[in-house]
Amino acid sequence: MQIHKLHDGELSQAEFGIRAHRLSQAAAAGLQVPEGYVMADAQAAIDDLEAFRVVITEIVEPGQLYALRASPGRPDWGGPYTLLSLGMNDEIHARLKSNGDPFVANELYRQAIVTYGIAVKNLEAEPFDTLVESFGDFTAMTSIDRSDGLLMATRALYEAETGIAFQQNPVQQIVNAVQAMARGWQAPTARILRMAKGAPVDAHLALILQKMVHGLGSKNGVGRAQFFDAETGQPAISGIFVTNTLTAGGASPKRQWSISDPSAPSLKKFDAAAFEALIKAEDKITNAIGDAPEVKFVIEQGRFYVTEVMLARRTPRASLAILRALVGRGALSEQQALLRIDAGSIAGMLHPQIDPDAPRESIASGIAASPGAATGRAVFSSEAAMAAAAQGESVILVRHETGPEDIRGMHAAKGVLTIRGGNTSHAAVIARGIGLPAVVGAQDLRVNYTEGHIKRGDEIVMREGDIITVDGTHGEVIAGAPKMIESNIGESIDDVLRWANAVRRMGVRVNADTPDDARRALRFGGVEGIGLCRTEHMFFGENRLSAMSRMILSQDDNERDQLLRQLERDQRSDFIELFEIMKGKPVTIRLLDPPLHEFLPNPEDDLTSFSRSVDIPTDTLRRRIRSLYEINPMLGMRGVRLGIVFPEIYEMQARAIFQAAAAVNKEAEKPVVPEIMIPLVSAVREVEVVKASIDRIARGIVEDQATEVPYLLGVMVETPRAALRAGELSKVVQFLSMGTNDLTQMTYGLSRDDAGRFMRKYVQDGVYEEDPFLTLDIDGVGELLVEAARRGRGQNKDLLVGLCGEHGGDPKSIHFCALQNFDYVSCSPFRVPIAQIAAAQAEILLKTNF
Ligand code: PEP
Ligand code: MG
């Protein structure tokens, strides 16, 4: 059996669990940690019970009390509660009673019996609590007779419930306790809970058998302290110290001492030397663990003992400030600090807040469960949230309360509102974990899922589909969309991103469709360019949609030409702005992609006002719109197929791009080299046809304006065939950009827009490990990407390879891209810092051969 002394150097977390690992680090750093032994595997220890008993017999010292503590592999894997005062029996009790405070001796024994009974003998806690109540005011128990009486009654109850007397043999107590803890660890619910937190099926439990230091009496005590503000991450000591911990201590009631406030009854005043020891301990522990600790300690007879070292709790924002401080004081290197960051959690810090001066129509308040504010359509089910998100719509998920089945819906939503719940309810915990603004426990509201409305009292204040805003920073629910202001992530992110940008090799670009998007993205700094400008979004502005729809519907060549020229002017001015904002950085412009019907109204709707605006009679209009009908438009007339069938659209776009580039480059210090990208390609001939016409237009611009317009041409790899034919394609283009949204859709044969209907069940039942639209499917889609990059680079050694699907903002997918040596990923603006940090982490891991 493996049993190690806690003080024999640093014990590994993998083998001895997190608690033993940290305590051994503290001991190795020279702090006083109560002596103890660590069993690496509780189950293995008791498999040979006789051998184990021999070991424990050798360890246990006569008259000594022990604590048995669980040391799971990770803090969130659970594990049985600590058992205190093991070894307690009549003999020790009698000694304590005659040598010390008899009330304390009684209470210690009583607690030992109760906790042992519950943990080892599976007894209920309630009868013991009732017993205590029946003895009256327990905290003011001043008569020793009553105290003795309570102890006797407790023993009697224990005997009545178990049928035997309380175990007197310390070794046997410990052996039984270890058996009980090993059993508890293997219980089905414990297994399920820890596996949900990522524990392997065969996760073992280490146990620490440690000498007790109680800190009993009025001169001694127990405390806990942390050294950074949990909200801001600024250095600030806080905590509490308690003397007379056993409350049935006769005339001496429990006393609390503040650690943070020197003016209140404080530890500093109570015991300056102990306070000093605490400060010194912090320095040693922080350096030893390279993180901000929360320390549990005991002061006994002037000695300062560390009994537990945990990581201090902190908000994601505070965690960055703490990392910065740790790097500043040399406890961590920048690269170690980067590896500590959960890149995904950065998203929550980047959410906008409601402008405090903006008018707002508040409909309820609740608990501010997860910071940030978000606006979207109110949806009442996770399915609806996923379906809407798949179409790029922002939604707020409104539920009575959430459960595990809602996690994917929460991922899809921009914010969450629940009627029930508190700060640690499911919605609050999950929302904080994924950085989603959330208000929970908005109890004044009633949601009616069937009728599709939210009521306050008798009044309907909102219907499903209405625009709603949740302010997770202040716990407010607002009707409509009040003015937002950009996020304030704090200064630490600047340092973190500086470290990340210095170490990462892979580029990070941004998906930005409009000049506004581009401006917002540049504020994050370190962005290498625009990796995807979905030009169709430029047609949705005021006046433009009408020109676009009229152009699509027109049957008169002259009118079409005119409308195309109007669109060209609009596009040109957008591109000029984009190029100016990006100051010579790459801008990847994707030619028109969506099916044309997306620019037209639904033919079954009332077309009266639209018919007036386009000046086409309603019935003709309906007929023309219907003529564009496709059974499966996502696999129909879209992407490059539009460019082949209606070449004038791509030509118009190419002209706008080149004219804009020529205009900007006249003045620019660094000329822009537009990267023109063709969507949904599946055959090289498609590219050749489009390329010929783009080249011709470029030559025309050169002749007209007597200026060169250098540009790169590329294709999106969004169909499996494009991935497989990447070698051939790369002979005629300069870059490939992996469009993993469509590529995932087409590889799985799984509609992006409808997957929400069954994805939850698929993921819940483990059919898919993850939603492949959120996190890249490395095995399938990933293999296509690897092949495409390999074949492409094989034919064109200068080929640029990027990725611009949603996966470009997902840490796991970004790691994959870095591993494959992609030149860049491109993601939405708020995900830029995530991508920069994830790319840096991948680089560090690659360099250090993790
Ligand atoms: C893609 O398919 O991955 C992509 C980026 O294009 P879109 O999402 O516009 O289809
Ligand atoms: Mg696509």
PDB file of C-alpha atoms in Angstrom, residues 415-531:
ATOM      1  CA  GLY A 415     -28.465  36.192 -21.797  1.00  0.00           C
ATOM      2  CA  VAL A 416     -30.579  34.288 -19.328  1.00  0.00           C
ATOM      3  CA  LEU A 417     -33.504  35.199 -17.116  1.00  0.00           C
ATOM      4  CA  THR A 418     -35.003  32.798 -14.620  1.00  0.00           C
ATOM      5  CA  ILE A 419     -37.945  33.357 -12.354  1.00  0.00           C
ATOM      6  CA  ARG A 420     -36.725  31.052  -9.619  1.00  0.00           C
ATOM      7  CA  GLY A 421     -33.245  30.518  -8.268  1.00  0.00           C
ATOM      8  CA  GLY A 422     -30.538  32.228  -6.295  1.00  0.00           C
ATOM      9  CA  ASN A 423     -26.872  32.969  -6.499  1.00  0.00           C
ATOM     10  CA  THR A 424     -25.886  29.334  -6.532  1.00  0.00           C
ATOM     11  CA  SER A 425     -28.811  27.942  -8.526  1.00  0.00           C
ATOM     12  CA  HIS A 426     -28.112  26.103 -11.758  1.00  0.00           C
ATOM     13  CA  ALA A 427     -28.704  29.080 -14.036  1.00  0.00           C
ATOM     14  CA  ALA A 428     -26.433  31.323 -11.964  1.00  0.00           C
ATOM     15  CA  VAL A 429     -23.591  28.833 -11.714  1.00  0.00           C
ATOM     16  CA  ILE A 430     -23.656  27.848 -15.371  1.00  0.00           C
ATOM     17  CA  ALA A 431     -24.090  31.423 -16.609  1.00  0.00           C
ATOM     18  CA  ARG A 432     -21.101  32.598 -14.583  1.00  0.00           C
ATOM     19  CA  GLY A 433     -19.102  29.675 -15.871  1.00  0.00           C
ATOM     20  CA  ILE A 434     -19.711  30.540 -19.482  1.00  0.00           C
ATOM     21  CA  GLY A 435     -19.681  34.295 -19.040  1.00  0.00           C
ATOM     22  CA  LEU A 436     -23.309  34.825 -19.959  1.00  0.00           C
ATOM     23  CA  PRO A 437     -25.205  37.803 -18.500  1.00  0.00           C
ATOM     24  CA  ALA A 438     -27.909  36.420 -16.226  1.00  0.00           C
ATOM     25  CA  VAL A 439     -30.619  37.600 -13.884  1.00  0.00           C
ATOM     26  CA  VAL A 440     -32.143  34.891 -11.712  1.00  0.00           C
ATOM     27  CA  GLY A 441     -34.944  34.813  -9.195  1.00  0.00           C
ATOM     28  CA  ALA A 442     -37.031  37.578 -10.812  1.00  0.00           C
ATOM     29  CA  GLN A 443     -39.913  36.487  -8.644  1.00  0.00           C
ATOM     30  CA  ASP A 444     -42.336  39.240  -9.570  1.00  0.00           C
ATOM     31  CA  LEU A 445     -42.649  37.751 -13.027  1.00  0.00           C
ATOM     32  CA  ARG A 446     -44.687  34.744 -14.124  1.00  0.00           C
ATOM     33  CA  VAL A 447     -43.826  33.004 -17.378  1.00  0.00           C
ATOM     34  CA  ASN A 448     -46.543  31.151 -19.197  1.00  0.00           C
ATOM     35  CA  TYR A 449     -44.867  28.815 -21.671  1.00  0.00           C
ATOM     36  CA  THR A 450     -48.131  27.756 -23.294  1.00  0.00           C
ATOM     37  CA  GLU A 451     -49.625  31.186 -23.776  1.00  0.00           C
ATOM     38  CA  GLY A 452     -46.217  32.631 -24.640  1.00  0.00           C
ATOM     39  CA  HIS A 453     -46.211  35.601 -22.316  1.00  0.00           C
ATOM     40  CA  ILE A 454     -44.657  37.015 -19.143  1.00  0.00           C
ATOM     41  CA  LYS A 455     -46.931  38.567 -16.534  1.00  0.00           C
ATOM     42  CA  ARG A 456     -46.261  40.850 -13.593  1.00  0.00           C
ATOM     43  CA  GLY A 457     -49.316  40.638 -11.380  1.00  0.00           C
ATOM     44  CA  ASP A 458     -52.232  40.580 -13.806  1.00  0.00           C
ATOM     45  CA  GLU A 459     -50.490  42.574 -16.467  1.00  0.00           C
ATOM     46  CA  ILE A 460     -48.802  41.004 -19.485  1.00  0.00           C
ATOM     47  CA  VAL A 461     -45.469  42.810 -19.682  1.00  0.00           C
ATOM     48  CA  MET A 462     -43.847  40.828 -22.456  1.00  0.00           C
ATOM     49  CA  ARG A 463     -44.655  38.259 -25.104  1.00  0.00           C
ATOM     50  CA  GLU A 464     -42.384  35.548 -26.448  1.00  0.00           C
ATOM     51  CA  GLY A 465     -40.497  37.099 -29.342  1.00  0.00           C
ATOM     52  CA  ASP A 466     -40.472  40.616 -27.870  1.00  0.00           C
ATOM     53  CA  ILE A 467     -37.172  42.361 -27.337  1.00  0.00           C
ATOM     54  CA  ILE A 468     -35.933  42.053 -23.771  1.00  0.00           C
ATOM     55  CA  THR A 469     -32.735  43.077 -22.008  1.00  0.00           C
ATOM     56  CA  VAL A 470     -31.154  41.418 -18.995  1.00  0.00           C
ATOM     57  CA  ASP A 471     -28.709  43.406 -16.927  1.00  0.00           C
ATOM     58  CA  GLY A 472     -26.761  40.756 -15.078  1.00  0.00           C
ATOM     59  CA  THR A 473     -24.564  43.354 -13.399  1.00  0.00           C
ATOM     60  CA  HIS A 474     -27.430  45.045 -11.590  1.00  0.00           C
ATOM     61  CA  GLY A 475     -30.088  42.348 -11.604  1.00  0.00           C
ATOM     62  CA  GLU A 476     -32.549  44.237 -13.738  1.00  0.00           C
ATOM     63  CA  VAL A 477     -34.957  43.027 -16.415  1.00  0.00           C
ATOM     64  CA  ILE A 478     -35.801  45.612 -19.041  1.00  0.00           C
ATOM     65  CA  ALA A 479     -38.309  45.731 -21.873  1.00  0.00           C
ATOM     66  CA  GLY A 480     -36.786  46.743 -25.192  1.00  0.00           C
ATOM     67  CA  ALA A 481     -33.201  47.597 -26.007  1.00  0.00           C
ATOM     68  CA  PRO A 482     -31.710  50.439 -23.948  1.00  0.00           C
ATOM     69  CA  LYS A 483     -28.487  52.057 -25.115  1.00  0.00           C
ATOM     70  CA  MET A 484     -25.416  49.989 -24.321  1.00  0.00           C
ATOM     71  CA  ILE A 485     -21.861  50.986 -23.653  1.00  0.00           C
ATOM     72  CA  GLU A 486     -18.841  48.892 -24.430  1.00  0.00           C
ATOM     73  CA  SER A 487     -17.453  46.570 -21.797  1.00  0.00           C
ATOM     74  CA  ASN A 488     -14.881  47.589 -19.265  1.00  0.00           C
ATOM     75  CA  ILE A 489     -12.735  44.585 -18.738  1.00  0.00           C
ATOM     76  CA  GLY A 490     -10.143  46.355 -16.627  1.00  0.00           C
ATOM     77  CA  GLU A 491      -6.545  47.044 -17.360  1.00  0.00           C
ATOM     78  CA  SER A 492      -5.225  43.582 -16.651  1.00  0.00           C
ATOM     79  CA  ILE A 493      -6.514  42.271 -19.952  1.00  0.00           C
ATOM     80  CA  ASP A 494      -4.158  44.632 -21.729  1.00  0.00           C
ATOM     81  CA  ASP A 495      -1.171  42.977 -20.097  1.00  0.00           C
ATOM     82  CA  VAL A 496      -2.582  39.522 -20.662  1.00  0.00           C
ATOM     83  CA  LEU A 497      -3.143  40.234 -24.346  1.00  0.00           C
ATOM     84  CA  ARG A 498       0.300  41.776 -24.628  1.00  0.00           C
ATOM     85  CA  TRP A 499       1.812  38.538 -23.303  1.00  0.00           C
ATOM     86  CA  ALA A 500      -0.431  36.510 -25.621  1.00  0.00           C
ATOM     87  CA  ASN A 501       0.305  38.572 -28.689  1.00  0.00           C
ATOM     88  CA  ALA A 502       4.032  38.388 -28.014  1.00  0.00           C
ATOM     89  CA  VAL A 503       4.058  34.610 -27.856  1.00  0.00           C
ATOM     90  CA  ARG A 504       1.492  33.465 -30.396  1.00  0.00           C
ATOM     91  CA  ARG A 505       2.497  32.719 -33.951  1.00  0.00           C
ATOM     92  CA  MET A 506      -0.913  32.147 -35.468  1.00  0.00           C
ATOM     93  CA  GLY A 507      -2.691  35.274 -36.672  1.00  0.00           C
ATOM     94  CA  VAL A 508      -6.028  36.392 -35.298  1.00  0.00           C
ATOM     95  CA  ARG A 509      -8.332  38.218 -37.623  1.00  0.00           C
ATOM     96  CA  VAL A 510     -11.839  39.396 -37.071  1.00  0.00           C
ATOM     97  CA  ASN A 511     -15.124  38.717 -38.805  1.00  0.00           C
ATOM     98  CA  ALA A 512     -16.404  42.208 -39.518  1.00  0.00           C
ATOM     99  CA  ASP A 513     -19.075  43.018 -42.044  1.00  0.00           C
ATOM    100  CA  THR A 514     -19.431  46.713 -41.522  1.00  0.00           C
ATOM    101  CA  PRO A 515     -17.132  49.635 -40.721  1.00  0.00           C
ATOM    102  CA  ASP A 516     -18.654  49.722 -37.220  1.00  0.00           C
ATOM    103  CA  ASP A 517     -17.694  46.093 -36.637  1.00  0.00           C
ATOM    104  CA  ALA A 518     -14.169  46.838 -37.793  1.00  0.00           C
ATOM    105  CA  ARG A 519     -13.800  49.818 -35.462  1.00  0.00           C
ATOM    106  CA  ARG A 520     -15.009  47.761 -32.499  1.00  0.00           C
ATOM    107  CA  ALA A 521     -12.646  44.941 -33.354  1.00  0.00           C
ATOM    108  CA  LEU A 522      -9.618  47.186 -33.576  1.00  0.00           C
ATOM    109  CA  ARG A 523     -10.229  48.405 -30.051  1.00  0.00           C
ATOM    110  CA  PHE A 524      -9.101  45.016 -28.816  1.00  0.00           C
ATOM    111  CA  GLY A 525      -5.690  45.539 -30.308  1.00  0.00           C
ATOM    112  CA  GLY A 526      -3.394  43.041 -31.926  1.00  0.00           C
ATOM    113  CA  VAL A 527      -5.914  42.152 -34.639  1.00  0.00           C
ATOM    114  CA  GLU A 528      -4.118  41.199 -37.808  1.00  0.00           C
ATOM    115  CA  GLY A 529      -6.912  42.058 -40.205  1.00  0.00           C
ATOM    116  CA  ILE A 530     -10.414  41.190 -41.280  1.00  0.00           C
ATOM    117  CA  GLY A 531     -10.691  37.497 -42.047  1.00  0.00           C
TER     118      GLY A 531
END
